[in-house]
PDB file of C-alpha atoms in Angstrom:
ATOM      1  CA  MET E   1     201.752 -32.740 169.389  1.00 56.00           C
ATOM      2  CA  ARG E   2     201.548 -33.633 165.696  1.00 74.00           C
ATOM      3  CA  ILE E   3     202.339 -30.770 163.340  1.00 84.00           C
ATOM      4  CA  PRO E   4     199.468 -29.781 160.836  1.00 89.00           C
ATOM      5  CA  LYS E   5     200.248 -29.666 157.109  1.00 94.00           C
ATOM      6  CA  LEU E   6     200.038 -26.246 155.293  1.00 95.00           C
ATOM      7  CA  TYR E   7     199.149 -26.138 151.739  1.00 97.00           C
ATOM      8  CA  VAL E   8     199.537 -22.687 149.935  1.00 97.00           C
ATOM      9  CA  GLU E   9     198.097 -21.598 146.337  1.00 96.00           C
ATOM     10  CA  GLY E  10     200.802 -21.526 143.610  1.00 93.00           C
ATOM     11  CA  GLU E  11     203.424 -23.242 145.638  1.00 94.00           C
ATOM     12  CA  GLU E  12     204.924 -26.544 144.459  1.00 90.00           C
ATOM     13  CA  GLY E  13     205.144 -29.401 146.691  1.00 85.00           C
ATOM     14  CA  GLU E  14     205.177 -33.168 146.766  1.00 87.00           C
ATOM     15  CA  GLU E  15     201.740 -33.036 148.180  1.00 93.00           C
ATOM     16  CA  LYS E  16     199.030 -30.941 146.485  1.00 95.00           C
ATOM     17  CA  VAL E  17     195.446 -30.053 147.232  1.00 96.00           C
ATOM     18  CA  VAL E  18     192.976 -28.665 144.753  1.00 96.00           C
ATOM     19  CA  ILE E  19     190.203 -26.128 145.581  1.00 96.00           C
ATOM     20  CA  GLU E  20     187.363 -26.233 143.170  1.00 95.00           C
ATOM     21  CA  LYS E  21     184.236 -24.010 143.150  1.00 93.00           C
ATOM     22  CA  ASP E  22     185.355 -21.516 145.824  1.00 90.00           C
ATOM     23  CA  GLY E  23     185.968 -24.380 148.347  1.00 92.00           C
ATOM     24  CA  LYS E  24     182.885 -26.601 147.655  1.00 94.00           C
ATOM     25  CA  ILE E  25     185.245 -29.159 146.421  1.00 95.00           C
ATOM     26  CA  ILE E  26     188.333 -30.023 148.289  1.00 96.00           C
ATOM     27  CA  ARG E  27     190.366 -32.665 146.483  1.00 96.00           C
ATOM     28  CA  PHE E  28     193.617 -34.045 147.995  1.00 96.00           C
ATOM     29  CA  LEU E  29     195.845 -35.434 145.141  1.00 95.00           C
ATOM     30  CA  ASP E  30     197.794 -38.703 145.376  1.00 92.00           C
ATOM     31  CA  LYS E  31     201.494 -38.215 145.083  1.00 88.00           C
ATOM     32  CA  GLY E  32     202.288 -37.768 141.396  1.00 84.00           C
ATOM     33  CA  GLU E  33     198.661 -37.464 140.526  1.00 89.00           C
ATOM     34  CA  SER E  34     198.236 -34.818 137.854  1.00 88.00           C
ATOM     35  CA  TYR E  35     195.541 -32.298 137.752  1.00 91.00           C
ATOM     36  CA  GLU E  36     194.004 -30.597 134.641  1.00 90.00           C
ATOM     37  CA  GLY E  37     190.903 -28.831 135.818  1.00 89.00           C
ATOM     38  CA  GLU E  38     190.019 -25.255 136.626  1.00 91.00           C
ATOM     39  CA  GLY E  39     190.402 -25.422 140.431  1.00 94.00           C
ATOM     40  CA  LYS E  40     193.231 -23.755 142.419  1.00 95.00           C
ATOM     41  CA  VAL E  41     196.273 -25.992 143.246  1.00 96.00           C
ATOM     42  CA  LEU E  42     197.688 -25.582 146.624  1.00 96.00           C
ATOM     43  CA  GLY E  43     201.180 -27.181 147.253  1.00 96.00           C
ATOM     44  CA  LYS E  44     202.564 -28.347 150.596  1.00 96.00           C
ATOM     45  CA  VAL E  45     204.933 -26.091 152.241  1.00 96.00           C
ATOM     46  CA  ILE E  46     206.621 -26.080 155.683  1.00 94.00           C
ATOM     47  CA  TYR E  47     203.932 -25.359 158.288  1.00 92.00           C
ATOM     48  CA  ASP E  48     206.099 -22.724 160.035  1.00 91.00           C
ATOM     49  CA  ASP E  49     206.037 -20.536 156.707  1.00 93.00           C
ATOM     50  CA  PHE E  50     202.367 -19.585 157.363  1.00 94.00           C
ATOM     51  CA  PRO E  51     203.373 -16.087 158.319  1.00 94.00           C
ATOM     52  CA  ASN E  52     205.140 -15.716 155.035  1.00 95.00           C
ATOM     53  CA  TYR E  53     201.695 -15.464 153.344  1.00 96.00           C
ATOM     54  CA  ILE E  54     200.437 -12.935 155.611  1.00 95.00           C
ATOM     55  CA  LEU E  55     200.949  -9.310 154.718  1.00 95.00           C
ATOM     56  CA  MET E  56     199.768  -6.453 156.733  1.00 91.00           C
ATOM     57  CA  GLY E  57     197.350  -8.837 158.511  1.00 91.00           C
ATOM     58  CA  GLU E  58     195.935 -10.132 155.470  1.00 94.00           C
ATOM     59  CA  ALA E  59     196.178 -13.551 153.658  1.00 95.00           C
ATOM     60  CA  THR E  60     197.984 -13.072 150.415  1.00 96.00           C
ATOM     61  CA  ARG E  61     197.222 -16.628 148.972  1.00 96.00           C
ATOM     62  CA  ASP E  62     194.526 -19.234 149.497  1.00 96.00           C
ATOM     63  CA  MET E  63     195.781 -21.592 152.237  1.00 96.00           C
ATOM     64  CA  LEU E  64     194.670 -25.047 153.607  1.00 96.00           C
ATOM     65  CA  ILE E  65     195.739 -26.226 157.032  1.00 94.00           C
ATOM     66  CA  VAL E  66     195.193 -29.899 157.629  1.00 94.00           C
ATOM     67  CA  TYR E  67     195.414 -31.620 161.037  1.00 90.00           C
ATOM     68  CA  GLU E  68     194.838 -35.392 161.202  1.00 88.00           C
ATOM     69  CA  VAL E  69     194.653 -37.565 164.384  1.00 86.00           C
ATOM     70  CA  GLY E  70     192.984 -40.945 164.716  1.00 83.00           C
ATOM     71  CA  GLY E  71     189.651 -41.047 163.042  1.00 86.00           C
ATOM     72  CA  LEU E  72     189.502 -37.180 162.610  1.00 90.00           C
ATOM     73  CA  LYS E  73     190.467 -34.960 159.796  1.00 92.00           C
ATOM     74  CA  LYS E  74     190.518 -31.278 160.517  1.00 91.00           C
ATOM     75  CA  ILE E  75     190.567 -28.820 157.588  1.00 94.00           C
ATOM     76  CA  MET E  76     190.830 -24.995 157.807  1.00 93.00           C
ATOM     77  CA  TYR E  77     190.553 -23.221 154.403  1.00 95.00           C
ATOM     78  CA  LEU E  78     191.565 -19.801 154.547  1.00 95.00           C
ATOM     79  CA  LYS E  79     190.751 -17.568 151.760  1.00 95.00           C
ATOM     80  CA  LYS E  80     193.185 -14.991 149.960  1.00 95.00           C
ATOM     81  CA  GLY E  81     192.309 -11.636 151.299  1.00 94.00           C
ATOM     82  CA  THR E  82     190.976 -12.691 154.676  1.00 93.00           C
ATOM     83  CA  LYS E  83     191.885 -10.305 157.469  1.00 93.00           C
ATOM     84  CA  LEU E  84     193.529 -11.765 160.452  1.00 94.00           C
ATOM     85  CA  LEU E  85     194.313 -10.172 163.855  1.00 94.00           C
ATOM     86  CA  GLU E  86     197.951 -10.664 165.137  1.00 94.00           C
ATOM     87  CA  VAL E  87     198.102 -10.740 168.993  1.00 94.00           C
ATOM     88  CA  PRO E  88     201.594 -10.986 170.421  1.00 93.00           C
ATOM     89  CA  ALA E  89     202.461 -13.003 173.632  1.00 94.00           C
ATOM     90  CA  GLU E  90     205.705 -11.989 175.028  1.00 91.00           C
ATOM     91  CA  GLY E  91     207.474 -12.453 178.393  1.00 89.00           C
ATOM     92  CA  TYR E  92     210.238 -14.173 180.338  1.00 90.00           C
ATOM     93  CA  LYS E  93     208.226 -17.309 180.048  1.00 90.00           C
ATOM     94  CA  VAL E  94     205.166 -17.775 177.743  1.00 91.00           C
ATOM     95  CA  TYR E  95     202.815 -20.509 177.915  1.00 89.00           C
ATOM     96  CA  PRO E  96     200.232 -20.711 175.234  1.00 88.00           C
ATOM     97  CA  ILE E  97     196.754 -21.691 176.503  1.00 84.00           C
ATOM     98  CA  VAL E  98     194.945 -22.060 173.066  1.00 83.00           C
ATOM     99  CA  ASP E  99     196.098 -23.568 169.782  1.00 81.00           C
ATOM    100  CA  HIS E 100     195.115 -23.755 166.180  1.00 81.00           C
ATOM    101  CA  GLY E 101     191.573 -24.275 165.423  1.00 80.00           C
ATOM    102  CA  CYS E 102     190.280 -23.116 168.728  1.00 82.00           C
ATOM    103  CA  ARG E 103     187.239 -20.774 168.920  1.00 82.00           C
ATOM    104  CA  ILE E 104     187.763 -18.154 171.226  1.00 84.00           C
ATOM    105  CA  LEU E 105     185.461 -15.600 172.998  1.00 83.00           C
ATOM    106  CA  GLU E 106     186.316 -11.889 173.853  1.00 85.00           C
ATOM    107  CA  GLY E 107     188.356 -11.946 176.982  1.00 85.00           C
ATOM    108  CA  HIS E 108     189.509 -15.450 176.701  1.00 84.00           C
ATOM    109  CA  ARG E 109     192.859 -16.203 177.693  1.00 87.00           C
ATOM    110  CA  LEU E 110     195.435 -16.902 174.923  1.00 91.00           C
ATOM    111  CA  ALA E 111     198.640 -17.542 176.968  1.00 92.00           C
ATOM    112  CA  ALA E 112     199.964 -17.185 180.332  1.00 92.00           C
ATOM    113  CA  LEU E 113     202.976 -14.971 180.709  1.00 93.00           C
ATOM    114  CA  GLN E 114     205.608 -15.307 183.633  1.00 91.00           C
ATOM    115  CA  SER E 115     207.967 -12.556 184.543  1.00 90.00           C
ATOM    116  CA  ARG E 116     211.467 -13.210 185.690  1.00 90.00           C
ATOM    117  CA  LYS E 117     210.269 -12.577 189.241  1.00 93.00           C
ATOM    118  CA  GLY E 118     207.610 -15.261 188.702  1.00 90.00           C
ATOM    119  CA  ASP E 119     204.503 -12.834 188.425  1.00 93.00           C
ATOM    120  CA  ILE E 120     201.936 -14.312 186.164  1.00 93.00           C
ATOM    121  CA  ARG E 121     199.816 -12.286 183.802  1.00 93.00           C
ATOM    122  CA  PHE E 122     197.555 -13.207 181.006  1.00 94.00           C
ATOM    123  CA  VAL E 123     197.149 -12.189 177.470  1.00 94.00           C
ATOM    124  CA  ASN E 124     193.588 -12.174 176.366  1.00 93.00           C
ATOM    125  CA  THR E 125     191.866 -11.926 173.009  1.00 91.00           C
ATOM    126  CA  PRO E 126     190.116  -8.810 172.306  1.00 91.00           C
ATOM    127  CA  VAL E 127     187.626 -10.230 169.897  1.00 90.00           C
ATOM    128  CA  ASN E 128     185.618 -13.437 169.446  1.00 88.00           C
ATOM    129  CA  GLY E 129     186.987 -15.568 166.689  1.00 88.00           C
ATOM    130  CA  ILE E 130     189.372 -18.650 165.606  1.00 89.00           C
ATOM    131  CA  VAL E 131     192.875 -19.219 166.188  1.00 90.00           C
ATOM    132  CA  VAL E 132     194.073 -19.968 162.724  1.00 91.00           C
ATOM    133  CA  PHE E 133     197.914 -20.156 163.552  1.00 92.00           C
ATOM    134  CA  LEU E 134     200.103 -19.875 166.621  1.00 90.00           C
ATOM    135  CA  ARG E 135     203.601 -18.640 165.623  1.00 89.00           C
ATOM    136  CA  GLU E 136     206.603 -19.261 167.712  1.00 87.00           C
ATOM    137  CA  VAL E 137     209.056 -16.495 167.247  1.00 85.00           C
ATOM    138  CA  PRO E 138     212.496 -17.618 168.277  1.00 80.00           C
ATOM    139  CA  CYS E 139     214.619 -15.251 170.236  1.00 79.00           C
ATOM    140  CA  LYS E 140     215.921 -14.801 173.880  1.00 77.00           C
ATOM    141  CA  ARG E 141     212.525 -14.328 175.574  1.00 78.00           C
ATOM    142  CA  GLU E 142     210.023 -16.753 174.299  1.00 76.00           C
ATOM    143  CA  ASN E 143     207.685 -15.078 171.873  1.00 88.00           C
ATOM    144  CA  TYR E 144     204.269 -16.137 170.353  1.00 93.00           C
ATOM    145  CA  VAL E 145     201.898 -14.570 167.820  1.00 93.00           C
ATOM    146  CA  PHE E 146     198.422 -15.593 167.747  1.00 95.00           C
ATOM    147  CA  TYR E 147     196.865 -15.130 164.241  1.00 94.00           C
ATOM    148  CA  ILE E 148     193.060 -14.881 164.877  1.00 93.00           C
ATOM    149  CA  LEU E 149     190.167 -14.695 162.431  1.00 91.00           C
ATOM    150  CA  PRO E 150     187.646 -12.351 164.104  1.00 91.00           C
ATOM    151  CA  ASP E 151     183.934 -13.242 163.766  1.00 84.00           C
ATOM    152  CA  GLU E 152     183.421  -9.651 162.623  1.00 79.00           C
ATOM    153  CA  GLU E 153     185.682  -8.263 160.207  1.00 69.00           C
ATOM    154  CA  ILE E 154     188.318  -5.979 161.504  1.00 64.00           C
ATOM    155  CA  LYS E 155     187.896  -2.276 160.209  1.00 65.00           C
ATOM    156  CA  PHE E 156     190.878   0.014 160.453  1.00 59.00           C
ATOM    157  CA  GLU E 157     190.244   3.635 160.252  1.00 60.00           C
TER     158      GLU E 157
ATOM    159  CA  MET Z   1     178.292 -17.608 167.962  1.00 56.00           C
ATOM    160  CA  ARG Z   2     177.325 -18.890 164.653  1.00 74.00           C
ATOM    161  CA  ILE Z   3     176.156 -22.658 164.684  1.00 84.00           C
ATOM    162  CA  PRO Z   4     178.214 -25.095 162.961  1.00 89.00           C
ATOM    163  CA  LYS Z   5     176.626 -27.450 160.318  1.00 94.00           C
ATOM    164  CA  LEU Z   6     176.466 -31.150 160.760  1.00 95.00           C
ATOM    165  CA  TYR Z   7     176.374 -33.867 158.026  1.00 97.00           C
ATOM    166  CA  VAL Z   8     175.753 -37.245 158.782  1.00 97.00           C
ATOM    167  CA  GLU Z   9     176.301 -40.485 156.662  1.00 96.00           C
ATOM    168  CA  GLY Z  10     172.977 -41.925 155.462  1.00 93.00           C
ATOM    169  CA  GLU Z  11     170.776 -39.215 156.486  1.00 94.00           C
ATOM    170  CA  GLU Z  12     168.518 -37.185 154.161  1.00 90.00           C
ATOM    171  CA  GLY Z  13     168.881 -33.450 154.065  1.00 85.00           C
ATOM    172  CA  GLU Z  14     168.307 -30.478 151.808  1.00 87.00           C
ATOM    173  CA  GLU Z  15     172.154 -30.040 151.915  1.00 93.00           C
ATOM    174  CA  LYS Z  16     174.566 -32.763 151.103  1.00 95.00           C
ATOM    175  CA  VAL Z  17     178.242 -33.544 151.237  1.00 96.00           C
ATOM    176  CA  VAL Z  18     179.951 -36.430 149.514  1.00 96.00           C
ATOM    177  CA  ILE Z  19     183.078 -38.107 150.961  1.00 96.00           C
ATOM    178  CA  GLU Z  20     185.252 -40.003 148.148  1.00 95.00           C
ATOM    179  CA  LYS Z  21     188.317 -41.796 148.683  1.00 93.00           C
ATOM    180  CA  ASP Z  22     188.290 -42.043 152.359  1.00 90.00           C
ATOM    181  CA  GLY Z  23     188.228 -38.307 152.849  1.00 92.00           C
ATOM    182  CA  LYS Z  24     190.691 -37.458 150.144  1.00 94.00           C
ATOM    183  CA  ILE Z  25     187.855 -35.697 148.180  1.00 95.00           C
ATOM    184  CA  ILE Z  26     185.049 -33.554 150.208  1.00 96.00           C
ATOM    185  CA  ARG Z  27     182.486 -32.350 147.835  1.00 96.00           C
ATOM    186  CA  PHE Z  28     179.563 -30.113 148.914  1.00 96.00           C
ATOM    187  CA  LEU Z  29     176.734 -30.515 146.686  1.00 95.00           C
ATOM    188  CA  ASP Z  30     174.609 -27.754 145.315  1.00 92.00           C
ATOM    189  CA  LYS Z  31     171.037 -27.693 146.496  1.00 88.00           C
ATOM    190  CA  GLY Z  32     169.214 -30.212 144.336  1.00 84.00           C
ATOM    191  CA  GLU Z  33     172.384 -31.344 142.724  1.00 89.00           C
ATOM    192  CA  SER Z  34     172.268 -35.097 142.278  1.00 88.00           C
ATOM    193  CA  TYR Z  35     175.208 -37.397 142.947  1.00 91.00           C
ATOM    194  CA  GLU Z  36     175.912 -40.850 141.192  1.00 90.00           C
ATOM    195  CA  GLY Z  37     179.398 -41.750 142.234  1.00 89.00           C
ATOM    196  CA  GLU Z  38     180.761 -44.183 144.618  1.00 91.00           C
ATOM    197  CA  GLY Z  39     181.298 -41.916 147.647  1.00 94.00           C
ATOM    198  CA  LYS Z  40     179.504 -41.638 150.902  1.00 95.00           C
ATOM    199  CA  VAL Z  41     176.603 -39.185 150.922  1.00 96.00           C
ATOM    200  CA  LEU Z  42     176.239 -37.132 154.169  1.00 96.00           C
ATOM    201  CA  GLY Z  43     172.936 -35.226 154.812  1.00 96.00           C
ATOM    202  CA  LYS Z  44     172.579 -32.202 156.762  1.00 96.00           C
ATOM    203  CA  VAL Z  45     171.029 -32.745 160.207  1.00 96.00           C
ATOM    204  CA  ILE Z  46     170.239 -30.373 163.292  1.00 94.00           C
ATOM    205  CA  TYR Z  47     173.790 -29.741 164.851  1.00 92.00           C
ATOM    206  CA  ASP Z  48     172.539 -30.759 168.445  1.00 91.00           C
ATOM    207  CA  ASP Z  49     171.863 -34.251 167.052  1.00 93.00           C
ATOM    208  CA  PHE Z  50     175.468 -35.129 167.121  1.00 94.00           C
ATOM    209  CA  PRO Z  51     175.141 -37.216 170.182  1.00 94.00           C
ATOM    210  CA  ASN Z  52     172.584 -39.413 168.652  1.00 95.00           C
ATOM    211  CA  TYR Z  53     175.303 -40.697 166.502  1.00 96.00           C
ATOM    212  CA  ILE Z  54     177.716 -41.522 169.404  1.00 95.00           C
ATOM    213  CA  LEU Z  55     177.148 -44.948 170.901  1.00 95.00           C
ATOM    214  CA  MET Z  56     179.257 -46.052 173.969  1.00 91.00           C
ATOM    215  CA  GLY Z  57     181.686 -43.316 172.945  1.00 91.00           C
ATOM    216  CA  GLU Z  58     181.983 -44.538 169.346  1.00 94.00           C
ATOM    217  CA  ALA Z  59     180.964 -42.677 166.263  1.00 95.00           C
ATOM    218  CA  THR Z  60     178.343 -44.782 164.611  1.00 96.00           C
ATOM    219  CA  ARG Z  61     178.393 -42.972 161.223  1.00 96.00           C
ATOM    220  CA  ASP Z  62     180.824 -40.736 159.345  1.00 96.00           C
ATOM    221  CA  MET Z  63     180.203 -37.224 160.267  1.00 96.00           C
ATOM    222  CA  LEU Z  64     181.233 -33.776 158.894  1.00 96.00           C
ATOM    223  CA  ILE Z  65     181.107 -30.680 161.042  1.00 94.00           C
ATOM    224  CA  VAL Z  66     181.463 -27.328 158.993  1.00 94.00           C
ATOM    225  CA  TYR Z  67     182.015 -24.055 160.642  1.00 90.00           C
ATOM    226  CA  GLU Z  68     182.079 -21.017 158.304  1.00 88.00           C
ATOM    227  CA  VAL Z  69     183.051 -17.569 159.245  1.00 85.00           C
ATOM    228  CA  GLY Z  70     184.423 -14.650 156.985  1.00 83.00           C
ATOM    229  CA  GLY Z  71     187.118 -16.088 154.719  1.00 86.00           C
ATOM    230  CA  LEU Z  72     187.668 -19.267 156.758  1.00 90.00           C
ATOM    231  CA  LYS Z  73     186.005 -22.511 156.154  1.00 92.00           C
ATOM    232  CA  LYS Z  74     186.629 -25.112 159.151  1.00 91.00           C
ATOM    233  CA  ILE Z  75     185.696 -28.825 158.450  1.00 94.00           C
ATOM    234  CA  MET Z  76     186.058 -31.714 160.769  1.00 93.00           C
ATOM    235  CA  TYR Z  77     185.494 -35.050 159.190  1.00 95.00           C
ATOM    236  CA  LEU Z  78     184.901 -37.733 161.941  1.00 95.00           C
ATOM    237  CA  LYS Z  79     185.329 -41.414 160.645  1.00 95.00           C
ATOM    238  CA  LYS Z  80     182.747 -44.059 161.900  1.00 95.00           C
ATOM    239  CA  GLY Z  81     184.250 -46.141 164.645  1.00 94.00           C
ATOM    240  CA  THR Z  82     186.198 -43.304 165.963  1.00 93.00           C
ATOM    241  CA  LYS Z  83     186.401 -43.472 169.908  1.00 93.00           C
ATOM    242  CA  LEU Z  84     185.534 -40.125 171.659  1.00 94.00           C
ATOM    243  CA  LEU Z  85     185.822 -39.421 175.378  1.00 94.00           C
ATOM    244  CA  GLU Z  86     183.070 -37.814 177.164  1.00 94.00           C
ATOM    245  CA  VAL Z  87     183.855 -35.432 179.816  1.00 94.00           C
ATOM    246  CA  PRO Z  88     180.822 -33.859 181.631  1.00 93.00           C
ATOM    247  CA  ALA Z  89     180.733 -30.385 183.510  1.00 94.00           C
ATOM    248  CA  GLU Z  90     178.073 -30.073 185.890  1.00 91.00           C
ATOM    249  CA  GLY Z  91     177.526 -27.332 188.416  1.00 89.00           C
ATOM    250  CA  TYR Z  92     175.161 -24.718 189.646  1.00 90.00           C
ATOM    251  CA  LYS Z  93     176.668 -22.488 187.006  1.00 90.00           C
ATOM    252  CA  VAL Z  94     178.889 -23.866 184.198  1.00 91.00           C
ATOM    253  CA  TYR Z  95     180.961 -21.630 182.059  1.00 89.00           C
ATOM    254  CA  PRO Z  96     182.575 -23.603 179.075  1.00 88.00           C
ATOM    255  CA  ILE Z  97     185.910 -22.442 178.512  1.00 84.00           C
ATOM    256  CA  VAL Z  98     186.833 -24.401 175.237  1.00 83.00           C
ATOM    257  CA  ASP Z  99     184.719 -24.968 172.179  1.00 81.00           C
ATOM    258  CA  HIS Z 100     184.467 -27.221 169.155  1.00 81.00           C
ATOM    259  CA  GLY Z 101     187.630 -27.676 167.173  1.00 80.00           C
ATOM    260  CA  CYS Z 102     189.881 -26.648 170.141  1.00 82.00           C
ATOM    261  CA  ARG Z 103     193.248 -28.565 170.598  1.00 82.00           C
ATOM    262  CA  ILE Z 104     193.503 -29.164 174.252  1.00 84.00           C
ATOM    263  CA  LEU Z 105     196.557 -30.526 176.390  1.00 83.00           C
ATOM    264  CA  GLU Z 106     196.136 -32.735 179.352  1.00 85.00           C
ATOM    265  CA  GLY Z 107     195.280 -30.587 182.345  1.00 85.00           C
ATOM    266  CA  HIS Z 108     193.755 -27.775 180.308  1.00 84.00           C
ATOM    267  CA  ARG Z 109     190.578 -26.258 181.710  1.00 87.00           C
ATOM    268  CA  LEU Z 110     187.509 -27.328 179.814  1.00 91.00           C
ATOM    269  CA  ALA Z 111     184.890 -25.450 181.913  1.00 92.00           C
ATOM    270  CA  ALA Z 112     184.553 -23.312 184.953  1.00 92.00           C
ATOM    271  CA  LEU Z 113     182.016 -24.571 187.746  1.00 93.00           C
ATOM    272  CA  GLN Z 114     180.269 -22.134 190.071  1.00 91.00           C
ATOM    273  CA  SER Z 115     178.653 -23.488 193.233  1.00 90.00           C
ATOM    274  CA  ARG Z 116     175.607 -22.136 194.832  1.00 90.00           C
ATOM    275  CA  LYS Z 117     177.890 -20.569 197.259  1.00 93.00           C
ATOM    276  CA  GLY Z 118     179.961 -19.014 194.502  1.00 90.00           C
ATOM    277  CA  ASP Z 119     182.948 -21.130 194.831  1.00 93.00           C
ATOM    278  CA  ILE Z 120     184.743 -21.777 191.378  1.00 93.00           C
ATOM    279  CA  ARG Z 121     186.112 -25.130 190.367  1.00 93.00           C
ATOM    280  CA  PHE Z 122     187.440 -26.176 187.047  1.00 94.00           C
ATOM    281  CA  VAL Z 123     187.002 -29.179 184.747  1.00 94.00           C
ATOM    282  CA  ASN Z 124     190.135 -30.312 183.283  1.00 93.00           C
ATOM    283  CA  THR Z 125     190.769 -32.657 180.354  1.00 91.00           C
ATOM    284  CA  PRO Z 126     192.512 -35.901 181.263  1.00 91.00           C
ATOM    285  CA  VAL Z 127     194.076 -36.375 177.748  1.00 90.00           C
ATOM    286  CA  ASN Z 128     195.656 -34.462 175.008  1.00 88.00           C
ATOM    287  CA  GLY Z 129     193.010 -34.142 172.093  1.00 88.00           C
ATOM    288  CA  ILE Z 130     190.519 -32.179 170.061  1.00 89.00           C
ATOM    289  CA  VAL Z 131     187.196 -30.980 171.299  1.00 91.00           C
ATOM    290  CA  VAL Z 132     184.871 -32.209 168.602  1.00 91.00           C
ATOM    291  CA  PHE Z 133     181.603 -31.232 170.119  1.00 92.00           C
ATOM    292  CA  LEU Z 134     180.344 -29.326 173.077  1.00 90.00           C
ATOM    293  CA  ARG Z 135     176.783 -30.668 174.185  1.00 89.00           C
ATOM    294  CA  GLU Z 136     174.419 -28.608 176.282  1.00 87.00           C
ATOM    295  CA  VAL Z 137     172.345 -30.723 178.382  1.00 85.00           C
ATOM    296  CA  PRO Z 138     169.103 -28.845 179.352  1.00 80.00           C
ATOM    297  CA  CYS Z 139     168.110 -29.285 183.041  1.00 78.00           C
ATOM    298  CA  LYS Z 140     167.640 -27.317 186.192  1.00 77.00           C
ATOM    299  CA  ARG Z 141     171.482 -27.285 186.651  1.00 78.00           C
ATOM    300  CA  GLU Z 142     173.283 -26.287 183.647  1.00 76.00           C
ATOM    301  CA  ASN Z 143     175.151 -29.163 182.199  1.00 88.00           C
ATOM    302  CA  TYR Z 144     177.638 -29.574 179.563  1.00 93.00           C
ATOM    303  CA  VAL Z 145     179.356 -32.693 177.907  1.00 93.00           C
ATOM    304  CA  PHE Z 146     182.663 -32.189 176.102  1.00 95.00           C
ATOM    305  CA  TYR Z 147     183.242 -34.664 173.348  1.00 94.00           C
ATOM    306  CA  ILE Z 148     186.959 -35.229 172.936  1.00 93.00           C
ATOM    307  CA  LEU Z 149     188.993 -37.135 170.444  1.00 91.00           C
ATOM    308  CA  PRO Z 150     192.197 -38.157 172.242  1.00 91.00           C
ATOM    309  CA  ASP Z 151     195.511 -37.967 170.447  1.00 84.00           C
ATOM    310  CA  GLU Z 152     196.008 -41.582 171.584  1.00 79.00           C
ATOM    311  CA  GLU Z 153     193.168 -44.145 171.152  1.00 69.00           C
ATOM    312  CA  ILE Z 154     191.356 -44.879 174.435  1.00 64.00           C
ATOM    313  CA  LYS Z 155     191.727 -48.464 175.648  1.00 65.00           C
ATOM    314  CA  PHE Z 156     189.014 -49.826 177.974  1.00 59.00           C
ATOM    315  CA  GLU Z 157     190.266 -52.814 179.881  1.00 60.00           C
TER     316      GLU Z 157
END
């Protein structure tokens, strides 16, 4: 699988994107191109750094995730302050079923978990939403965390 | 589920998007805003009209699919000439599992089919790719067609 590109507000990076008018204009700058306007400038960072910009389930910066393949360019613009739901998937073996950009409906399977004995269980999503990012947590047991944007904002009481 | 917006090159529509520099700049015009530049102008059409712009599995126009929810804006820019794979799912009852924007890996389940007797079978994807559009074909038996952009271009011999 190709790895998407992640651009983050306020970060420096060889590649930059400018967001103008609250996302109405998305402008990918050429390498070395300078920008003088009023828009937000997002710099390219390592894709796996995404979780660094999520604090208490909330995006701390504007972010843009870009995935290009063939004649398709997929862009996800995530605004600062957006609340995400983090769903962990942990097991002896973990097989993710959905990936970034995927719309999911409540009860859909996110990942299959295999126990050491070989039993299979599934991790389902508790909400309707979109998978924004799939984090692989390196450790002895394979771990993943699904970052999901729910269709309806989460309310913590 | 909210319905995405579909913009198509050369179509008129109250809402318009401009694509400049081969997709490096995506500019959503305000209602009534005029545009004089060199970019391609895409007009908003009915989302379900997507298949009208696919001929022999090939996109006949530049298209932009926009899905907005909460603080997320998801954009898929499909270039004219891009080849898509159409995978039908037909049965007494059909339950789609994946939706637009979803990355899928070879063998992944696209939909569950239920026979009149209640037997369940699955439709899997033959390729790695992205689900660009999910078409619902209205008829006595529920039918769906998955439009998939394969990671590797399809070659017909």
